[in-house]
Amino acid sequence: MEFPDARLLIFAKAPIPGQVKTRLIPFLGASGAAALHEQLARRTLATAVNARLCPVQLWCWPDPNHAFFKDCRERYCVDLYSQSGSGLGARMAHACEQTLRQAPYVIIIGTDCPGLSREDLSTACTALAQGHDAVIGPAEDGGYILLGLRTFAPILFDNMPWGSSGVLDATRACFKQLRWRWRELPLQWDVDRPEDVERLLRDPAFDLDAAALANEAPHKSEIP
């Protein structure tokens, strides 16, 4: 491993129909949305583990005992941790604070960005190892797909407009307020809307199982 002192935290939900990718349920159906979520989560895990940059942790919601997470532990050889907190910000804060007590720097990602690459993860690790206070991966929708930290700062998680287009700018403002030096990765996109699914399916590089999604969709003809 190139960065044994780093920790890469993957935040993931169990692929429970009706509880994941809810904005895509009208397009894919509850089971189709869950199937897409599972495919994206497995892709993210494979990318992170195969990169062999640093230890990878899978932070689970709502329960690490779910069969999906147990399978991931065996298949990808990752340790499982419980997300804890009443909202996304609180859960991220808890994970980062706990991990930074044991490691010099931490990187946290979700599972919605299919284009996240080993190069992105390596760039983030390198920036933190070289002394940057933070790294952020901007998303086209105004959020971010990656956050790397050397120091825990509650301001980065409290009262953030999660799920809105203002998260990225609000986080940048926090960096400035903290007088931190940070690095930004190239702009990425994540999968939240029907047009994102269509974009994903059009690109053969992502190798998405379209049949599994179409079989569950309310209107199969809408799936390319």
Tab-separated table of N, CA and C in Angstrom, residues 29-138:
chain	number	residue	atom	x	y	z
A	29	GLY	N	-38.640	1.879	-10.528
A	29	GLY	CA	-39.325	1.048	-9.550
A	29	GLY	C	-38.462	0.883	-8.316
A	30	ALA	N	-39.059	0.509	-7.199
A	30	ALA	CA	-38.305	0.392	-5.947
A	30	ALA	C	-37.215	-0.671	-6.047
A	31	SER	N	-37.529	-1.810	-6.645
A	31	SER	CA	-36.540	-2.881	-6.765
A	31	SER	C	-35.446	-2.515	-7.765
A	32	GLY	N	-35.821	-1.858	-8.861
A	32	GLY	CA	-34.824	-1.427	-9.834
A	32	GLY	C	-33.877	-0.397	-9.266
A	33	ALA	N	-34.406	0.543	-8.479
A	33	ALA	CA	-33.560	1.547	-7.848
A	33	ALA	C	-32.595	0.891	-6.866
A	34	ALA	N	-33.084	-0.107	-6.133
A	34	ALA	CA	-32.215	-0.823	-5.197
A	34	ALA	C	-31.143	-1.615	-5.942
A	35	ALA	N	-31.517	-2.203	-7.077
A	35	ALA	CA	-30.546	-2.950	-7.880
A	35	ALA	C	-29.461	-2.023	-8.413
A	36	LEU	N	-29.852	-0.838	-8.854
A	36	LEU	CA	-28.864	0.138	-9.316
A	36	LEU	C	-27.939	0.544	-8.179
A	37	HIS	N	-28.509	0.811	-7.025
A	37	HIS	CA	-27.705	1.185	-5.861
A	37	HIS	C	-26.675	0.104	-5.543
A	38	GLU	N	-27.104	-1.148	-5.587
A	38	GLU	CA	-26.176	-2.236	-5.284
A	38	GLU	C	-25.052	-2.308	-6.315
A	39	GLN	N	-25.386	-2.150	-7.591
A	39	GLN	CA	-24.344	-2.172	-8.621
A	39	GLN	C	-23.334	-1.047	-8.413
A	40	LEU	N	-23.820	0.139	-8.098
A	40	LEU	CA	-22.916	1.274	-7.881
A	40	LEU	C	-22.047	1.053	-6.647
A	41	ALA	N	-22.641	0.501	-5.604
A	41	ALA	CA	-21.878	0.254	-4.381
A	41	ALA	C	-20.771	-0.771	-4.626
A	42	ARG	N	-21.093	-1.811	-5.350
A	42	ARG	CA	-20.075	-2.837	-5.630
A	42	ARG	C	-18.980	-2.273	-6.543
A	43	ARG	N	-19.347	-1.446	-7.477
A	43	ARG	CA	-18.338	-0.824	-8.340
A	43	ARG	C	-17.391	0.037	-7.513
A	44	THR	N	-17.947	0.817	-6.594
A	44	THR	CA	-17.129	1.680	-5.748
A	44	THR	C	-16.190	0.857	-4.879
A	45	LEU	N	-16.707	-0.192	-4.286
A	45	LEU	CA	-15.880	-1.061	-3.446
A	45	LEU	C	-14.748	-1.687	-4.248
A	46	ALA	N	-15.057	-2.173	-5.433
A	46	ALA	CA	-14.024	-2.795	-6.259
A	46	ALA	C	-12.940	-1.791	-6.629
A	47	THR	N	-13.347	-0.574	-6.986
A	47	THR	CA	-12.374	0.465	-7.327
A	47	THR	C	-11.465	0.772	-6.141
A	48	ALA	N	-12.072	0.946	-4.971
A	48	ALA	CA	-11.309	1.308	-3.776
A	48	ALA	C	-10.352	0.205	-3.350
A	49	VAL	N	-10.839	-1.017	-3.345
A	49	VAL	CA	-10.011	-2.139	-2.883
A	49	VAL	C	-8.912	-2.462	-3.891
A	50	ASN	N	-9.258	-2.470	-5.169
A	50	ASN	CA	-8.271	-2.799	-6.199
A	50	ASN	C	-7.203	-1.724	-6.346
A	51	ALA	N	-7.495	-0.517	-5.884
A	51	ALA	CA	-6.501	0.553	-5.950
A	51	ALA	C	-5.307	0.264	-5.049
A	52	ARG	N	-5.528	-0.475	-3.968
A	52	ARG	CA	-4.459	-0.855	-3.040
A	52	ARG	C	-3.651	0.351	-2.552
A	53	LEU	N	-4.371	1.417	-2.238
A	53	LEU	CA	-3.706	2.636	-1.767
A	53	LEU	C	-3.611	2.695	-0.258
A	54	CYS	N	-4.667	2.241	0.419
A	54	CYS	CA	-4.744	2.351	1.868
A	54	CYS	C	-5.838	1.409	2.374
A	55	PRO	N	-5.912	1.177	3.684
A	55	PRO	CA	-6.996	0.360	4.216
A	55	PRO	C	-8.373	0.965	3.896
A	56	VAL	N	-9.310	0.104	3.547
A	56	VAL	CA	-10.663	0.532	3.180
A	56	VAL	C	-11.642	0.068	4.254
A	57	GLN	N	-12.512	0.967	4.660
A	57	GLN	CA	-13.548	0.660	5.641
A	57	GLN	C	-14.917	0.882	5.006
A	58	LEU	N	-15.850	-0.021	5.263
A	58	LEU	CA	-17.216	0.125	4.773
A	58	LEU	C	-18.110	0.523	5.942
A	59	TRP	N	-18.641	1.744	5.861
A	59	TRP	CA	-19.514	2.275	6.915
A	59	TRP	C	-20.962	2.062	6.480
A	60	CYS	N	-21.682	1.289	7.281
A	60	CYS	CA	-22.955	0.697	6.871
A	60	CYS	C	-24.156	1.380	7.512
A	61	TRP	N	-25.230	1.429	6.724
A	61	TRP	CA	-26.512	1.925	7.204
A	61	TRP	C	-27.629	1.058	6.611
A	62	PRO	N	-28.596	0.601	7.395
A	62	PRO	CA	-28.752	0.907	8.818
A	62	PRO	C	-28.045	-0.067	9.759
A	63	ASP	N	-27.545	-1.210	9.216
A	63	ASP	CA	-27.038	-2.255	10.103
A	63	ASP	C	-25.986	-3.079	9.374
A	64	PRO	N	-24.774	-3.193	9.926
A	64	PRO	CA	-23.736	-4.012	9.281
A	64	PRO	C	-24.093	-5.488	9.170
A	65	ASN	N	-25.109	-5.928	9.897
A	65	ASN	CA	-25.507	-7.326	9.853
A	65	ASN	C	-26.364	-7.675	8.636
A	66	HIS	N	-26.709	-6.678	7.835
A	66	HIS	CA	-27.473	-6.950	6.623
A	66	HIS	C	-26.658	-7.876	5.715
A	67	ALA	N	-27.338	-8.788	5.029
A	67	ALA	CA	-26.655	-9.782	4.191
A	67	ALA	C	-25.762	-9.145	3.140
A	68	PHE	N	-26.181	-8.006	2.604
A	68	PHE	CA	-25.369	-7.325	1.590
A	68	PHE	C	-24.007	-6.948	2.154
A	69	PHE	N	-23.988	-6.394	3.350
A	69	PHE	CA	-22.727	-5.961	3.945
A	69	PHE	C	-21.856	-7.164	4.325
A	70	LYS	N	-22.477	-8.220	4.799
A	70	LYS	CA	-21.704	-9.425	5.123
A	70	LYS	C	-21.036	-9.985	3.867
A	71	ASP	N	-21.769	-9.957	2.755
A	71	ASP	CA	-21.192	-10.422	1.499
A	71	ASP	C	-20.038	-9.518	1.061
A	72	CYS	N	-20.208	-8.221	1.231
A	72	CYS	CA	-19.139	-7.273	0.866
A	72	CYS	C	-17.895	-7.499	1.715
A	73	ARG	N	-18.090	-7.775	2.975
A	73	ARG	CA	-16.942	-8.036	3.852
A	73	ARG	C	-16.140	-9.230	3.345
A	74	GLU	N	-16.838	-10.269	2.928
A	74	GLU	CA	-16.151	-11.465	2.453
A	74	GLU	C	-15.560	-11.260	1.060
A	75	ARG	N	-16.320	-10.636	0.192
A	75	ARG	CA	-15.898	-10.520	-1.205
A	75	ARG	C	-14.772	-9.503	-1.378
A	76	TYR	N	-14.831	-8.401	-0.634
A	76	TYR	CA	-13.860	-7.322	-0.843
A	76	TYR	C	-12.853	-7.195	0.303
A	77	CYS	N	-13.005	-8.028	1.303
A	77	CYS	CA	-12.066	-8.032	2.447
A	77	CYS	C	-11.973	-6.658	3.099
A	78	VAL	N	-13.122	-6.103	3.435
A	78	VAL	CA	-13.171	-4.807	4.110
A	78	VAL	C	-13.754	-4.988	5.508
A	79	ASP	N	-13.363	-4.104	6.405
A	79	ASP	CA	-13.944	-4.088	7.743
A	79	ASP	C	-15.241	-3.295	7.717
A	80	LEU	N	-16.213	-3.752	8.508
A	80	LEU	CA	-17.519	-3.100	8.569
A	80	LEU	C	-17.640	-2.240	9.819
A	81	TYR	N	-18.266	-1.079	9.648
A	81	TYR	CA	-18.500	-0.148	10.757
A	81	TYR	C	-19.929	0.351	10.666
A	82	SER	N	-20.483	0.733	11.806
A	82	SER	CA	-21.850	1.239	11.858
A	82	SER	C	-21.865	2.758	11.741
A	83	GLN	N	-22.668	3.273	10.815
A	83	GLN	CA	-22.921	4.710	10.795
A	83	GLN	C	-23.755	5.060	12.028
A	84	SER	N	-23.444	6.184	12.626
A	84	SER	CA	-24.142	6.570	13.857
A	84	SER	C	-24.471	8.055	13.808
A	85	GLY	N	-25.743	8.378	14.001
A	85	GLY	CA	-26.149	9.773	14.000
A	85	GLY	C	-27.537	9.926	13.421
A	86	SER	N	-28.149	11.075	13.661
A	86	SER	CA	-29.537	11.292	13.265
A	86	SER	C	-29.692	11.804	11.843
A	87	GLY	N	-28.611	12.131	11.185
A	87	GLY	CA	-28.667	12.606	9.811
A	87	GLY	C	-27.331	12.373	9.135
A	88	LEU	N	-27.275	12.660	7.838
A	88	LEU	CA	-26.050	12.405	7.086
A	88	LEU	C	-24.857	13.152	7.676
A	89	GLY	N	-25.042	14.424	7.984
A	89	GLY	CA	-23.941	15.201	8.539
A	89	GLY	C	-23.422	14.627	9.842
A	90	ALA	N	-24.334	14.230	10.718
A	90	ALA	CA	-23.934	13.663	12.005
A	90	ALA	C	-23.224	12.333	11.808
A	91	ARG	N	-23.684	11.538	10.849
A	91	ARG	CA	-23.048	10.234	10.609
A	91	ARG	C	-21.652	10.398	10.014
A	92	MET	N	-21.507	11.338	9.089
A	92	MET	CA	-20.187	11.603	8.516
A	92	MET	C	-19.232	12.158	9.570
A	93	ALA	N	-19.737	13.063	10.386
A	93	ALA	CA	-18.904	13.656	11.433
A	93	ALA	C	-18.405	12.583	12.399
A	94	HIS	N	-19.289	11.708	12.801
A	94	HIS	CA	-18.910	10.640	13.727
A	94	HIS	C	-17.824	9.756	13.125
A	95	ALA	N	-18.012	9.356	11.867
A	95	ALA	CA	-17.039	8.472	11.225
A	95	ALA	C	-15.676	9.153	11.083
A	96	CYS	N	-15.671	10.396	10.653
A	96	CYS	CA	-14.403	11.112	10.468
A	96	CYS	C	-13.705	11.355	11.809
A	97	GLU	N	-14.462	11.791	12.793
A	97	GLU	CA	-13.858	12.068	14.096
A	97	GLU	C	-13.259	10.809	14.702
A	98	GLN	N	-14.001	9.703	14.638
A	98	GLN	CA	-13.497	8.457	15.203
A	98	GLN	C	-12.246	7.974	14.470
A	99	THR	N	-12.264	8.068	13.163
A	99	THR	CA	-11.145	7.545	12.380
A	99	THR	C	-9.900	8.406	12.541
A	100	LEU	N	-10.077	9.714	12.634
A	100	LEU	CA	-8.929	10.600	12.773
A	100	LEU	C	-8.250	10.468	14.138
A	101	ARG	N	-8.874	9.790	15.055
A	101	ARG	CA	-8.206	9.488	16.318
A	101	ARG	C	-7.193	8.355	16.159
A	102	GLN	N	-7.311	7.633	15.052
A	102	GLN	CA	-6.468	6.460	14.844
A	102	GLN	C	-5.558	6.593	13.624
A	103	ALA	N	-5.838	7.553	12.759
A	103	ALA	CA	-5.078	7.704	11.514
A	103	ALA	C	-4.817	9.188	11.257
A	104	PRO	N	-3.706	9.517	10.597
A	104	PRO	CA	-3.368	10.920	10.340
A	104	PRO	C	-4.323	11.624	9.383
A	105	TYR	N	-4.880	10.897	8.447
A	105	TYR	CA	-5.825	11.528	7.534
A	105	TYR	C	-6.826	10.503	7.011
A	106	VAL	N	-7.968	11.032	6.590
A	106	VAL	CA	-9.101	10.189	6.226
A	106	VAL	C	-9.738	10.727	4.962
A	107	ILE	N	-10.246	9.817	4.147
A	107	ILE	CA	-11.001	10.176	2.944
A	107	ILE	C	-12.337	9.467	3.019
A	108	ILE	N	-13.408	10.212	2.771
A	108	ILE	CA	-14.742	9.636	2.828
A	108	ILE	C	-15.427	9.813	1.476
A	109	ILE	N	-16.038	8.738	1.000
A	109	ILE	CA	-16.751	8.767	-0.273
A	109	ILE	C	-18.089	8.052	-0.113
A	110	GLY	N	-18.993	8.330	-1.049
A	110	GLY	CA	-20.240	7.588	-1.128
A	110	GLY	C	-20.132	6.544	-2.225
A	111	THR	N	-21.270	6.141	-2.749
A	111	THR	CA	-21.275	5.101	-3.786
A	111	THR	C	-21.963	5.554	-5.065
A	112	ASP	N	-22.245	6.851	-5.196
A	112	ASP	CA	-23.063	7.333	-6.307
A	112	ASP	C	-22.265	7.843	-7.498
A	113	CYS	N	-20.942	7.845	-7.411
A	113	CYS	CA	-20.123	8.423	-8.477
A	113	CYS	C	-19.434	7.311	-9.265
A	114	PRO	N	-19.980	6.928	-10.413
A	114	PRO	CA	-19.399	5.813	-11.161
A	114	PRO	C	-18.038	6.125	-11.772
A	115	GLY	N	-17.721	7.402	-11.952
A	115	GLY	CA	-16.459	7.766	-12.579
A	115	GLY	C	-15.292	7.898	-11.631
A	116	LEU	N	-15.515	7.713	-10.345
A	116	LEU	CA	-14.425	7.823	-9.380
A	116	LEU	C	-13.362	6.773	-9.691
A	117	SER	N	-12.110	7.206	-9.792
A	117	SER	CA	-11.047	6.317	-10.244
A	117	SER	C	-9.934	6.183	-9.215
A	118	ARG	N	-9.064	5.230	-9.487
A	118	ARG	CA	-7.873	5.084	-8.649
A	118	ARG	C	-7.049	6.363	-8.662
A	119	GLU	N	-6.976	7.002	-9.818
A	119	GLU	CA	-6.206	8.249	-9.921
A	119	GLU	C	-6.769	9.316	-8.992
A	120	ASP	N	-8.095	9.411	-8.932
A	120	ASP	CA	-8.720	10.385	-8.031
A	120	ASP	C	-8.345	10.095	-6.577
A	121	LEU	N	-8.450	8.835	-6.189
A	121	LEU	CA	-8.134	8.458	-4.814
A	121	LEU	C	-6.659	8.688	-4.506
A	122	SER	N	-5.797	8.379	-5.462
A	122	SER	CA	-4.363	8.588	-5.270
A	122	SER	C	-4.036	10.069	-5.141
A	123	THR	N	-4.667	10.895	-5.962
A	123	THR	CA	-4.447	12.340	-5.880
A	123	THR	C	-4.859	12.876	-4.517
A	124	ALA	N	-5.999	12.386	-4.012
A	124	ALA	CA	-6.473	12.834	-2.702
A	124	ALA	C	-5.511	12.416	-1.595
A	125	CYS	N	-5.077	11.166	-1.636
A	125	CYS	CA	-4.127	10.683	-0.625
A	125	CYS	C	-2.819	11.482	-0.677
A	126	THR	N	-2.332	11.728	-1.883
A	126	THR	CA	-1.071	12.446	-2.050
A	126	THR	C	-1.167	13.860	-1.489
A	127	ALA	N	-2.274	14.543	-1.799
A	127	ALA	CA	-2.443	15.911	-1.307
A	127	ALA	C	-2.444	15.961	0.220
A	128	LEU	N	-3.132	15.029	0.841
A	128	LEU	CA	-3.178	15.004	2.305
A	128	LEU	C	-1.815	14.633	2.881
A	129	ALA	N	-1.142	13.683	2.257
A	129	ALA	CA	0.185	13.271	2.735
A	129	ALA	C	1.189	14.416	2.623
A	130	GLN	N	0.976	15.291	1.650
A	130	GLN	CA	1.887	16.408	1.445
A	130	GLN	C	1.538	17.630	2.293
A	131	GLY	N	0.487	17.513	3.103
A	131	GLY	CA	0.201	18.579	4.046
A	131	GLY	C	-1.030	19.412	3.794
A	132	HIS	N	-1.770	19.171	2.719
A	132	HIS	CA	-3.028	19.889	2.540
A	132	HIS	C	-3.960	19.537	3.702
A	133	ASP	N	-4.713	20.530	4.140
A	133	ASP	CA	-5.647	20.294	5.247
A	133	ASP	C	-6.858	19.490	4.802
A	134	ALA	N	-7.219	19.656	3.537
A	134	ALA	CA	-8.424	18.984	3.040
A	134	ALA	C	-8.322	18.765	1.540
A	135	VAL	N	-9.133	17.831	1.059
A	135	VAL	CA	-9.319	17.574	-0.366
A	135	VAL	C	-10.814	17.432	-0.596
A	136	ILE	N	-11.280	17.956	-1.718
A	136	ILE	CA	-12.699	17.816	-2.028
A	136	ILE	C	-12.857	17.477	-3.500
A	137	GLY	N	-13.833	16.628	-3.797
A	137	GLY	CA	-14.148	16.257	-5.166
A	137	GLY	C	-15.480	16.862	-5.573
A	138	PRO	N	-15.480	17.952	-6.324
A	138	PRO	CA	-16.735	18.621	-6.690
A	138	PRO	C	-17.618	17.748	-7.576
